[in-house]
PDB file of C-alpha atoms in Angstrom:
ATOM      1  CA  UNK A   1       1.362   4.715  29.673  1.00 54.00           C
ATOM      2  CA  UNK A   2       3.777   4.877  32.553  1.00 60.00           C
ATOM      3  CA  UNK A   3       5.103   8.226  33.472  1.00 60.00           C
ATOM      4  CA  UNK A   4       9.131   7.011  31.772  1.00 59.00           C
ATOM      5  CA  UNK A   5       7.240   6.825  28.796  1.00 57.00           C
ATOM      6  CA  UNK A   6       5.662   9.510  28.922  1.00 58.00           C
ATOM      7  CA  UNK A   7       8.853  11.350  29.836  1.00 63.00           C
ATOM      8  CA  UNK A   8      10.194   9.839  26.668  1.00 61.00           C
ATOM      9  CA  UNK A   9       7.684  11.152  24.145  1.00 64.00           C
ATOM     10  CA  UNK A  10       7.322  14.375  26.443  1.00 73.00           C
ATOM     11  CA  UNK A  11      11.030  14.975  25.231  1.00 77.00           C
ATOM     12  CA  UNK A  12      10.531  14.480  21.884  1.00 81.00           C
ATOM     13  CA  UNK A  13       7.579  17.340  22.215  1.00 84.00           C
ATOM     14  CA  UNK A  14       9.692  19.346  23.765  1.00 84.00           C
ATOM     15  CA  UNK A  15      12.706  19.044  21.621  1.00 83.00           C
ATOM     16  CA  UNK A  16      10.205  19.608  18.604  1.00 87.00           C
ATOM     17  CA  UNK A  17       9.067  22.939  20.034  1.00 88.00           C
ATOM     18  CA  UNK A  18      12.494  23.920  20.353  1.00 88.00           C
ATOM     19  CA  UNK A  19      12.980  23.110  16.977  1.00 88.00           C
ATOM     20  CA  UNK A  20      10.325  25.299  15.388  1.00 87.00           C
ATOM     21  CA  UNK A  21      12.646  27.814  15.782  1.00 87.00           C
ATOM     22  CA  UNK A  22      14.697  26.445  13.458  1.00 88.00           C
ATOM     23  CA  UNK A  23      16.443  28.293  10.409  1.00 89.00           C
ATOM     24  CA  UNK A  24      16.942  26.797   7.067  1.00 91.00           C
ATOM     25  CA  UNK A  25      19.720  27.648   4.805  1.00 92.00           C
ATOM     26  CA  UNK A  26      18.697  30.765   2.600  1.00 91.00           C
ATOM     27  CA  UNK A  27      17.068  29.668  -0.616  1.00 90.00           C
ATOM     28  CA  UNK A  28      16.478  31.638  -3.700  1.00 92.00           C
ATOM     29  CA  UNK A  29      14.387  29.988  -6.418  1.00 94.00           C
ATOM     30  CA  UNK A  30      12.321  32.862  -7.805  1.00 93.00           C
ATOM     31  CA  UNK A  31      14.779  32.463 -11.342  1.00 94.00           C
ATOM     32  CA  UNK A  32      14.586  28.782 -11.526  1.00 94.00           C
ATOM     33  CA  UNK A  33      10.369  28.341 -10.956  1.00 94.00           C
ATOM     34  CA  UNK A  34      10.117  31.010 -13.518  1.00 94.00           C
ATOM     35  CA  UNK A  35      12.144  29.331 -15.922  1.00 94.00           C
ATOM     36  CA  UNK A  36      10.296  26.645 -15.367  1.00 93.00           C
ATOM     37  CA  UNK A  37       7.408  27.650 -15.405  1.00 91.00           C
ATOM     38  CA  UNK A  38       8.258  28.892 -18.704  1.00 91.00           C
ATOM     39  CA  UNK A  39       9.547  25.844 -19.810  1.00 90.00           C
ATOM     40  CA  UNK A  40       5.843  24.217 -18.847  1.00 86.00           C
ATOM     41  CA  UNK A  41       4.150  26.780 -21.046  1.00 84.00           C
ATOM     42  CA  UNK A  42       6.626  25.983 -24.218  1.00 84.00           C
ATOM     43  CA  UNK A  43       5.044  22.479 -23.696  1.00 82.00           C
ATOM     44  CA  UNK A  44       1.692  23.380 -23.197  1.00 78.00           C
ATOM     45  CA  UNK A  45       1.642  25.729 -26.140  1.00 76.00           C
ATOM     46  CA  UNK A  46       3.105  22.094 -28.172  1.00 77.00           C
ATOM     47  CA  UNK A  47       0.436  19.899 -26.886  1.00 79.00           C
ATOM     48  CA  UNK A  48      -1.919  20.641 -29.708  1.00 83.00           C
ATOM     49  CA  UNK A  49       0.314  20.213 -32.270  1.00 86.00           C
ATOM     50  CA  UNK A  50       1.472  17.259 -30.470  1.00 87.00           C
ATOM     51  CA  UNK A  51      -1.973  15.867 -30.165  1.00 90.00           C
ATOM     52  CA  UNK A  52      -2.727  16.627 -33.751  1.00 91.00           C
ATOM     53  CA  UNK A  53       0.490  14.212 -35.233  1.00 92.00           C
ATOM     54  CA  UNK A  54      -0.916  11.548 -32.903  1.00 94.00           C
ATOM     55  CA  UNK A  55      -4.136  11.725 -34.253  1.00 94.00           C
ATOM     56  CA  UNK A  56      -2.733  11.462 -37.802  1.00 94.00           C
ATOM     57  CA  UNK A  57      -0.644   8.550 -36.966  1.00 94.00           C
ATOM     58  CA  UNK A  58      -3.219   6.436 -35.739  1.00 95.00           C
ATOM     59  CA  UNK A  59      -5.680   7.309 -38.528  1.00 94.00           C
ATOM     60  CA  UNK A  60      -2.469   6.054 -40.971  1.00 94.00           C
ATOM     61  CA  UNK A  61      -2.492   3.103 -38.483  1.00 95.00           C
ATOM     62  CA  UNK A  62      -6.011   2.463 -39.447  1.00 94.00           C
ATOM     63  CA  UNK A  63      -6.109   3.524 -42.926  1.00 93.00           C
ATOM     64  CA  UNK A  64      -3.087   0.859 -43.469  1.00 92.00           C
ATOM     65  CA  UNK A  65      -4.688  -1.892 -41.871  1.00 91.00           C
ATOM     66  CA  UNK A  66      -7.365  -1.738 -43.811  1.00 89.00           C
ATOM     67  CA  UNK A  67      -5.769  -1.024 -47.470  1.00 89.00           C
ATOM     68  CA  UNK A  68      -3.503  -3.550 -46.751  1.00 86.00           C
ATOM     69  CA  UNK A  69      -5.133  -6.328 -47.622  1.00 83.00           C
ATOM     70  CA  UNK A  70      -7.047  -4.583 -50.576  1.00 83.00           C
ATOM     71  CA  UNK A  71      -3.721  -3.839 -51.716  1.00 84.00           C
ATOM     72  CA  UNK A  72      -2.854  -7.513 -51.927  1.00 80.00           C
ATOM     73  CA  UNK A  73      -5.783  -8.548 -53.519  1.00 78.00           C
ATOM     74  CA  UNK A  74      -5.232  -5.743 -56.113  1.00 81.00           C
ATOM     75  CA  UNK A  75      -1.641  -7.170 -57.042  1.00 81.00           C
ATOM     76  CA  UNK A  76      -2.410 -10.773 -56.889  1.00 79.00           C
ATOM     77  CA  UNK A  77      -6.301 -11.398 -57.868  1.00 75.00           C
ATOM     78  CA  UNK A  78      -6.008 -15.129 -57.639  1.00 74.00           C
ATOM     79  CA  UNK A  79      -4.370 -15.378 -54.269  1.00 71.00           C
ATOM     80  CA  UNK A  80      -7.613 -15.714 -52.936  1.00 68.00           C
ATOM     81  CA  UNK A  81      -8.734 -18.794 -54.742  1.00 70.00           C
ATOM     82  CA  UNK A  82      -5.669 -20.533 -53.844  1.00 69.00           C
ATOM     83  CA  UNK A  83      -5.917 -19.977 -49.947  1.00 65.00           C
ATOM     84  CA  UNK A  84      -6.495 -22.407 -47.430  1.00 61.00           C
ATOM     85  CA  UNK A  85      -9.618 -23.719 -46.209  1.00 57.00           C
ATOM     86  CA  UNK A  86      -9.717 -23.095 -42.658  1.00 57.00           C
ATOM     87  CA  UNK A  87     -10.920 -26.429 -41.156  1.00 55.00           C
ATOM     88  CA  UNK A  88     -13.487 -25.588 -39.837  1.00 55.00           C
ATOM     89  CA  UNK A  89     -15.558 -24.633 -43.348  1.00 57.00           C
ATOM     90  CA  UNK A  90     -14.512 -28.357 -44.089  1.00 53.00           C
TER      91      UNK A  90
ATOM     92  CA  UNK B   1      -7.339  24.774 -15.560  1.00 47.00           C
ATOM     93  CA  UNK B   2      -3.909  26.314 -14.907  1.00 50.00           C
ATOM     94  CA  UNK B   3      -2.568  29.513 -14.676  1.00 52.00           C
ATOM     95  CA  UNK B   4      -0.904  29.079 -18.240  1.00 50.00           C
ATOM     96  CA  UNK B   5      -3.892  28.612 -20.285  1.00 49.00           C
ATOM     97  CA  UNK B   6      -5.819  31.605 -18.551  1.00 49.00           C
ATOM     98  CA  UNK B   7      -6.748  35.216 -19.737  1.00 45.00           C
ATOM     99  CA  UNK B   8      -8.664  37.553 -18.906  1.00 42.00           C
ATOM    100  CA  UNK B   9     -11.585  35.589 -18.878  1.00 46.00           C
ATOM    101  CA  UNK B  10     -10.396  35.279 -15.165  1.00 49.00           C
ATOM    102  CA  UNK B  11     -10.803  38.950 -14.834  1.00 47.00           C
ATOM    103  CA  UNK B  12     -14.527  38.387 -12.804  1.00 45.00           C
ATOM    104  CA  UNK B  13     -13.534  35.656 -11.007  1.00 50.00           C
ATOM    105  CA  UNK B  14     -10.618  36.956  -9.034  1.00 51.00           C
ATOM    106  CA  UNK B  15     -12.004  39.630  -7.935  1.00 52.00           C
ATOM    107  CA  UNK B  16     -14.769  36.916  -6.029  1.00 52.00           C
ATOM    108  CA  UNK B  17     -10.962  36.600  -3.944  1.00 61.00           C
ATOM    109  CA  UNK B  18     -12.327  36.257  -0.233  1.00 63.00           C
ATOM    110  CA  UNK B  19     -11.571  38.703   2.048  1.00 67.00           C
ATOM    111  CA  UNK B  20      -9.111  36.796   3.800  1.00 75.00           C
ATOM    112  CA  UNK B  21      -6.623  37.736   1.173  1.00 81.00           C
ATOM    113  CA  UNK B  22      -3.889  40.706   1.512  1.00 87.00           C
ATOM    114  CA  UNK B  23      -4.709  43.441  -0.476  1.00 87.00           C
ATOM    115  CA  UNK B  24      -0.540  43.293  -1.939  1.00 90.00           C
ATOM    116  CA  UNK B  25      -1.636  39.215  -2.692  1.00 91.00           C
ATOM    117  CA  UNK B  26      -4.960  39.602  -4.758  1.00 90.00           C
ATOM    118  CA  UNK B  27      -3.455  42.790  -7.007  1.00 91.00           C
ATOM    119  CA  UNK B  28      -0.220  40.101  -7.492  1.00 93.00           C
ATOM    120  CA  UNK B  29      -2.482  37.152  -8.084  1.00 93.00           C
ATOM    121  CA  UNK B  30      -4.593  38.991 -10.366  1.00 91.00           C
ATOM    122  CA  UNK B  31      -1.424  40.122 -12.641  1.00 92.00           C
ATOM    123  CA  UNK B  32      -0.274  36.868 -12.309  1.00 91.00           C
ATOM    124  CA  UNK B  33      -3.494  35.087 -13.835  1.00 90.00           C
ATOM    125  CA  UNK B  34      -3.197  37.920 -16.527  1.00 90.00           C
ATOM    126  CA  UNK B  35       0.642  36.210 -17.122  1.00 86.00           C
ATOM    127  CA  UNK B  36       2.597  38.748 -15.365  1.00 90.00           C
ATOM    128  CA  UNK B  37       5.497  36.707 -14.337  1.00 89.00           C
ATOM    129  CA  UNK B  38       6.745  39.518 -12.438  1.00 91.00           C
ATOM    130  CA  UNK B  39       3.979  39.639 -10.071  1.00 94.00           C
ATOM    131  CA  UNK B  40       4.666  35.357  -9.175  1.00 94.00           C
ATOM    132  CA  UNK B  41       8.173  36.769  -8.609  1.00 94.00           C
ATOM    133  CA  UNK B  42       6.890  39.285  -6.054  1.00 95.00           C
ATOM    134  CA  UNK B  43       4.767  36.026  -4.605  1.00 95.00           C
ATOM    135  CA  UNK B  44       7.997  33.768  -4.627  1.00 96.00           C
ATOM    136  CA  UNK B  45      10.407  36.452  -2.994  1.00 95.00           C
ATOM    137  CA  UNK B  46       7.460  37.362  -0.517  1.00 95.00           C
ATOM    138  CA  UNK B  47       6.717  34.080   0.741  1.00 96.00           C
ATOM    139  CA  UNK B  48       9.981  31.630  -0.058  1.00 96.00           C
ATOM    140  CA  UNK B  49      11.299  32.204   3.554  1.00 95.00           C
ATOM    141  CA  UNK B  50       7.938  30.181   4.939  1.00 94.00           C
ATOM    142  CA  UNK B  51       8.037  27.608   2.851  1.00 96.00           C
ATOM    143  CA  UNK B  52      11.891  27.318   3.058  1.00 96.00           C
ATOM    144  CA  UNK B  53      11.325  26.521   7.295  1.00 94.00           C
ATOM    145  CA  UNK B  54       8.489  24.123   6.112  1.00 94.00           C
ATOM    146  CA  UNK B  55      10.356  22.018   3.847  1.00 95.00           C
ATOM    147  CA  UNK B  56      13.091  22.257   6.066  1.00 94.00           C
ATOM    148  CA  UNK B  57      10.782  19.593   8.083  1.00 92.00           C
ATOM    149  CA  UNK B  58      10.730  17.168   4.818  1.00 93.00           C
ATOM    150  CA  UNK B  59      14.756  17.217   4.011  1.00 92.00           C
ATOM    151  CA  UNK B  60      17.979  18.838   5.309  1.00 90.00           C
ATOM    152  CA  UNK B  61      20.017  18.683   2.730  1.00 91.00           C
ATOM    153  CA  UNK B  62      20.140  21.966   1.519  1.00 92.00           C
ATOM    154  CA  UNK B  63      19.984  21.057  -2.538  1.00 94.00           C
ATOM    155  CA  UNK B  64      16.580  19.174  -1.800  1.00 94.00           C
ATOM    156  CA  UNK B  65      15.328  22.219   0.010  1.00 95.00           C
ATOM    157  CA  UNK B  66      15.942  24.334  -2.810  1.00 96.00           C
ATOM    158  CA  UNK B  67      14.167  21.292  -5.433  1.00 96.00           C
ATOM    159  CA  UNK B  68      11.330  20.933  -2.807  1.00 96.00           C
ATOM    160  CA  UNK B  69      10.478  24.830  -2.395  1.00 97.00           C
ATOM    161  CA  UNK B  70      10.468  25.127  -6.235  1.00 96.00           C
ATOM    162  CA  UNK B  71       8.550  22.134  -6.452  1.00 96.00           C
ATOM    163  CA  UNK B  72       5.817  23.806  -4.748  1.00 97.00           C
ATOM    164  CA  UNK B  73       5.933  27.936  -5.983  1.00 96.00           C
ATOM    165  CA  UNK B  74       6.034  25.797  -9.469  1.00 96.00           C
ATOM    166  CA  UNK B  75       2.533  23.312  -8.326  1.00 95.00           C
ATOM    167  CA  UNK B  76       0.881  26.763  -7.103  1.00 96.00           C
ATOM    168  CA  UNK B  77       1.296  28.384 -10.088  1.00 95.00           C
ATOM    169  CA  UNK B  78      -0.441  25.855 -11.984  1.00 92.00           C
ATOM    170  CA  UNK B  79      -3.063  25.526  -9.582  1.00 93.00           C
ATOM    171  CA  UNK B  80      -3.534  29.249  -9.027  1.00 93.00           C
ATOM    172  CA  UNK B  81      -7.248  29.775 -10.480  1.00 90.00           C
ATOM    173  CA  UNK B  82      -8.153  27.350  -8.015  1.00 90.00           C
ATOM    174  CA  UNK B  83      -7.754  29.699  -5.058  1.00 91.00           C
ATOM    175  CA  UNK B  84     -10.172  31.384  -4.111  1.00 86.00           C
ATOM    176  CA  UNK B  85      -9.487  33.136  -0.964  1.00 86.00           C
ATOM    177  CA  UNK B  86     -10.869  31.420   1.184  1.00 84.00           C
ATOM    178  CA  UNK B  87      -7.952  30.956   2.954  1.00 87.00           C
ATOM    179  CA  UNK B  88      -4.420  34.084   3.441  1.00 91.00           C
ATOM    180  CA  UNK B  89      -2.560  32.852   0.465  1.00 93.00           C
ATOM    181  CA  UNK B  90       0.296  31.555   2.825  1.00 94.00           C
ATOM    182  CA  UNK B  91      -2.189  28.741   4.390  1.00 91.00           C
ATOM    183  CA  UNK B  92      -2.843  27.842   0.724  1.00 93.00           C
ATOM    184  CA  UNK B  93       0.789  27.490  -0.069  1.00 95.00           C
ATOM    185  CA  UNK B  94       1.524  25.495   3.093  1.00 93.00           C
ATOM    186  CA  UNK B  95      -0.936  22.821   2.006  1.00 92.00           C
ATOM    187  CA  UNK B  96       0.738  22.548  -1.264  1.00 95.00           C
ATOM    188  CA  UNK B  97       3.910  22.450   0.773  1.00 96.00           C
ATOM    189  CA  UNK B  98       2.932  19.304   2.777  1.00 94.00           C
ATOM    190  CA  UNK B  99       1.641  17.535  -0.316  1.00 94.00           C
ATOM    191  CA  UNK B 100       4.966  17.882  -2.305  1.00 96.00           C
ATOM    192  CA  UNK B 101       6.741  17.032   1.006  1.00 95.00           C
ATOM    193  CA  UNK B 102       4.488  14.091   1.449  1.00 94.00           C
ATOM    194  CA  UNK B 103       5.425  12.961  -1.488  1.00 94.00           C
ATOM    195  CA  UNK B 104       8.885  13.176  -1.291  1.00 94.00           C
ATOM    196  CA  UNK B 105       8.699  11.058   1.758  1.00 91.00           C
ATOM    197  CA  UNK B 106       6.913   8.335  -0.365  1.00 89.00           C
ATOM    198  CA  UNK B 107       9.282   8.331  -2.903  1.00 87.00           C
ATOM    199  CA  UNK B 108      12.556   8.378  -0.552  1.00 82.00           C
ATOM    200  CA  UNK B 109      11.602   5.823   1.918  1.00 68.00           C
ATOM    201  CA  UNK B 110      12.361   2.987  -0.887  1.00 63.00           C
ATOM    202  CA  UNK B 111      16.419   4.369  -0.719  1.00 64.00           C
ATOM    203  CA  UNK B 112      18.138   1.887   1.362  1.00 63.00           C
ATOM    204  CA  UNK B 113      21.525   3.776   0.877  1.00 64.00           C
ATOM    205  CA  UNK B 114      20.077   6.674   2.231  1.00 63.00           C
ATOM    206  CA  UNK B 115      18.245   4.799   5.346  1.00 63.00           C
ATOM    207  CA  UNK B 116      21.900   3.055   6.923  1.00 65.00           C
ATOM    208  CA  UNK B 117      23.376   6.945   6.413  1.00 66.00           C
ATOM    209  CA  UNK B 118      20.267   8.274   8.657  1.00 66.00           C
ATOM    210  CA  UNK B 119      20.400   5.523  10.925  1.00 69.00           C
ATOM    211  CA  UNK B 120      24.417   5.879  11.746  1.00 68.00           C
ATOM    212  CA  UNK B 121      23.500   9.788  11.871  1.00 69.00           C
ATOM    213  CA  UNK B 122      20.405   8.989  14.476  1.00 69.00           C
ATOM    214  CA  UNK B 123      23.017   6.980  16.401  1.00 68.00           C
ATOM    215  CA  UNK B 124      25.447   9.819  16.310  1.00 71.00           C
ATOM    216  CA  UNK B 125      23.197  12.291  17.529  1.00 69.00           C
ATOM    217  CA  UNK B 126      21.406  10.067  20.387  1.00 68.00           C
ATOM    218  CA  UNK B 127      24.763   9.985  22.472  1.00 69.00           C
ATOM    219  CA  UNK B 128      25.525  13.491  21.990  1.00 69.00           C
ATOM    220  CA  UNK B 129      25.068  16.163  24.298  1.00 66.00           C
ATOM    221  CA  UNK B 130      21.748  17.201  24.836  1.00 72.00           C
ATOM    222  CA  UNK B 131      20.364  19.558  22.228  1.00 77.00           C
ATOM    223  CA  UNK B 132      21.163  23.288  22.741  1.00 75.00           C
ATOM    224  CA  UNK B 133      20.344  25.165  19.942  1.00 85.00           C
ATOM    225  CA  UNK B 134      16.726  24.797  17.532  1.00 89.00           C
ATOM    226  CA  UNK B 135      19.123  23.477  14.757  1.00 89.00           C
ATOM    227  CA  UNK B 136      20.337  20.697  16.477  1.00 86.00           C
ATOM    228  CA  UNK B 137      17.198  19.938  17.981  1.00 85.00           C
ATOM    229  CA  UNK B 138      15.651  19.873  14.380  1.00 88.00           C
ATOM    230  CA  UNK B 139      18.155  17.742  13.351  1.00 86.00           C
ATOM    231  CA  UNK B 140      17.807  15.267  16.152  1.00 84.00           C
ATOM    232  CA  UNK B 141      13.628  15.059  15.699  1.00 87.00           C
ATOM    233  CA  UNK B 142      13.860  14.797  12.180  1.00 88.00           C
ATOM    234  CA  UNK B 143      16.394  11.929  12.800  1.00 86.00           C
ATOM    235  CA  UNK B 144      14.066  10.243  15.144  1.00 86.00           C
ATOM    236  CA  UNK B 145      10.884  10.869  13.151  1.00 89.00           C
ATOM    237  CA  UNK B 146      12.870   9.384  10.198  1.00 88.00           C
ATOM    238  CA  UNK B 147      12.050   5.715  11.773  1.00 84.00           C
ATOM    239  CA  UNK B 148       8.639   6.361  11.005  1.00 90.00           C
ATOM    240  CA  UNK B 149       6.600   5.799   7.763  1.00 91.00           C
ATOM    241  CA  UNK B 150       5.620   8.526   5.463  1.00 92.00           C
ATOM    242  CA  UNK B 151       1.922   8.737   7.159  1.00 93.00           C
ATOM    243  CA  UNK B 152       2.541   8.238  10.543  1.00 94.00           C
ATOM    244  CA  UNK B 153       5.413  10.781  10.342  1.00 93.00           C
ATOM    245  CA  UNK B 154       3.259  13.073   8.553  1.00 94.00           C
ATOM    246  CA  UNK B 155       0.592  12.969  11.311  1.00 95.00           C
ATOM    247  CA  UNK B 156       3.376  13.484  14.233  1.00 93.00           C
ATOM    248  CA  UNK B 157       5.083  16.648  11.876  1.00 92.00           C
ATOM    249  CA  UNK B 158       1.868  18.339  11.574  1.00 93.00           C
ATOM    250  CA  UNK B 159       1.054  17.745  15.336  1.00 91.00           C
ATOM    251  CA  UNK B 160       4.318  19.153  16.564  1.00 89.00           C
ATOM    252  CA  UNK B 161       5.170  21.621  13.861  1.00 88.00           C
ATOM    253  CA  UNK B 162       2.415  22.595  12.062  1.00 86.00           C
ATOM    254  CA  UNK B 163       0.548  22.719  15.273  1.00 87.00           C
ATOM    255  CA  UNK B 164      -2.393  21.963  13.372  1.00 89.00           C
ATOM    256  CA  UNK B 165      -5.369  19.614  15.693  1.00 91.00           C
ATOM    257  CA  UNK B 166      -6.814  16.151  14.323  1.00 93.00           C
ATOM    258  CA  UNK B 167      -9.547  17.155  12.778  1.00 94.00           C
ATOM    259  CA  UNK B 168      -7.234  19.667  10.428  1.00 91.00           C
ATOM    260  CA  UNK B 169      -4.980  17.099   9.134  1.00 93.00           C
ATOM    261  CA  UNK B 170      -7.849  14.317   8.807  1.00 94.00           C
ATOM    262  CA  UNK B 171      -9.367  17.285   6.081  1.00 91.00           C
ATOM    263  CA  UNK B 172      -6.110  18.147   4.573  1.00 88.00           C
ATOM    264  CA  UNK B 173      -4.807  14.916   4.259  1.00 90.00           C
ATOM    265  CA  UNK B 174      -8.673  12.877   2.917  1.00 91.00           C
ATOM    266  CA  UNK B 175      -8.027  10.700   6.407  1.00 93.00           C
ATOM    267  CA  UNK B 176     -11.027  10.422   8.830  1.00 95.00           C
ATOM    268  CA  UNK B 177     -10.211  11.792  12.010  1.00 95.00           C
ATOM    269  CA  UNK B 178     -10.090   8.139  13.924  1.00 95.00           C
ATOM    270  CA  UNK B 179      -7.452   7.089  11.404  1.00 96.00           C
ATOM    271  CA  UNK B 180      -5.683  10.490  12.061  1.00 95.00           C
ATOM    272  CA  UNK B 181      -5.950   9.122  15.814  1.00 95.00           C
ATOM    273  CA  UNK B 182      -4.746   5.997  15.491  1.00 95.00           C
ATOM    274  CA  UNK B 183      -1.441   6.909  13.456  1.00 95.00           C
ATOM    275  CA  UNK B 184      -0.679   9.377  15.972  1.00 93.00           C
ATOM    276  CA  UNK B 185      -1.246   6.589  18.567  1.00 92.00           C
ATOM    277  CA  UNK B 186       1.150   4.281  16.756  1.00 93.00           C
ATOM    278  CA  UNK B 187       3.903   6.900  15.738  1.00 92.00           C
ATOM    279  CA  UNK B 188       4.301   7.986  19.287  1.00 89.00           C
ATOM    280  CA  UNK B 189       4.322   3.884  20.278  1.00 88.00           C
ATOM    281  CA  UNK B 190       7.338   3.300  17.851  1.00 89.00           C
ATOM    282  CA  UNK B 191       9.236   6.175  18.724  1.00 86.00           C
ATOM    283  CA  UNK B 192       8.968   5.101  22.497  1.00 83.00           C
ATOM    284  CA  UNK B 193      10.420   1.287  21.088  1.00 84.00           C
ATOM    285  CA  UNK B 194      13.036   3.111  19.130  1.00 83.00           C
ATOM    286  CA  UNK B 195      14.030   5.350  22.037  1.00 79.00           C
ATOM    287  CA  UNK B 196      13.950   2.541  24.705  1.00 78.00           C
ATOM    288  CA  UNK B 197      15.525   0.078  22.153  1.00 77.00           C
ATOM    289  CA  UNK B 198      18.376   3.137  21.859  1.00 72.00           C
ATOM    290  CA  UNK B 199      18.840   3.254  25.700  1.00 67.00           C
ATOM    291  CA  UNK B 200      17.228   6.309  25.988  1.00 61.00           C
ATOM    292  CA  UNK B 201      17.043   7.995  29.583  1.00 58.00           C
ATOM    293  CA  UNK B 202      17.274  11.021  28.628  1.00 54.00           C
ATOM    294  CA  UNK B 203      18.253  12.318  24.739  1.00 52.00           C
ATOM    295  CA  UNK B 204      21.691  13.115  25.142  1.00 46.00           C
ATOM    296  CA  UNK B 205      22.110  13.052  28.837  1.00 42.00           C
TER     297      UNK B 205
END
């Protein structure tokens, strides 16, 4: 590196060091992260119940796919007689 | 496990808080892994200025601060049974700061909008007068490190700012240190393009 560039990127180091002394706008967020925070434990607290409606929906998932077709068979015994052969049992 | 589902089960293991912690942080921890949200208050109001002048480094718009610094009072209270004083608090805090800051560069480089406002800004600033003040001279690095991508400015903030050496930032960030090297290497290479490309001789002379 030739000493102009290292002048170059010199400056930049040197306007960063000036820079640490920079001031940010005044913040206050003490109200809002508590709020949120209690906003995060209001979910939290749901997640089991949440978790528990899940599991009951996919056990009715389950429980449907399987009645279904017992259901079918229950209301129309003779459906099954009258299905088609797949080709392959041809 | 975070701070929310805890009780006093935590009760022996903050008081394993190493030594490097303030006596006025571990009693305000340990009420605040008991849920004494009064005691994170104390934490927030005690430390907010820091973190403020760090994430000062990641945005300048002043409604981002304010998103960014909750961001990361909210990510430490979750994580708070993981510290274990190993660390002052504030140390802990920062590295939570650069993650969420991190992040938001990630997520903000993909606004094009946003990029042609920087770039007239960067413009703007490089045939000003020469910096005087540590605002303006914030302004005018954060402009120029703006050219960079998220991990090569990351490595150059942390150099300059943070003041922290290689080997720190290859831990914090899960880089080795060569890779550390080597984005330093090529941050300081594109800012030398940009600047010569800009017809730099001297900022703002």
């Amino acid at each position: 590196m030739n000493p102009s560039e290292r002048n170059k990127l010199d400056e930049v180091e040197r306007l960063a060091q000036v820079a640490r002394g920079d001031q940010p706008p005044a913040t206050d967020v003490s109200t809002d992260v508590l709020r949120r925070i209690r906003q995060e434990k209001a979910v939290i607290n749901e997640r089991p119940l949440v978790m528990f409606a899940m599991g009951s929906l996919a056990l009715a998932v389950i429980v449907l796919a399987v009645s279904a077709p017992a259901m079918l068979s229950m209301l129309d015994p003779l459906n099954t007689l009258f299905e088609t052969t797949p080709l392959a049992m041809m | 496990m975070t701070a929310m589902t805890m009780s006093v089960t935590h009760e022996k293991e903050w008081t394993l808080l190493g030594s490097a912690v303030s006596e006025s942080d571990r009693e305000d921890i340990h009420r605040c892994l008991n849920g004494d949200e009064e005691a994170y208050g104390r934490i927030i109001r005690r430390y907010e200025p820091q973190i403020a002048a760090q994430m000062w480094r990641f945005s300048r718009d002043q409604l981002i601060l304010e998103e960014l610094v909750q961001e990361v009072f909210v990510e430490a209270y979750t994580s708070l049974a993981n510290y274990k004083g190993k660390a002052p608090f504030l140390h802990w805090l920062r590295r939570i700061a650069t993650r969420v800051g991190y992040r938001y560069w990630k997520v903000k480089g993909r606004d094009k909008t946003r990029r042609d406002t920087l770039e007239a800004s960067r413009e703007e600033w490089m045939n000003r007068g020469k910096p005087e003040s540590p605002s303006e001279a914030g302004e005018l690095v954060y402009l120029l490190l703006d050219k960079l991508p998220p991990q090569e400015r990351m490595v150059l903030t942390l150099l300059y700012f943070e003041q922290w050496d290689t080997a720190e930032i290859a831990e914090h960030m899960g880089w080795s240190r060569s890779l550390v090297k080597v984005r330093a290497f090529r941050a300081r290479k594109k800012l030398k393009i940009y600047l010569e490309d800009a017809g730099y001789e001297s900022i703002g002379a």
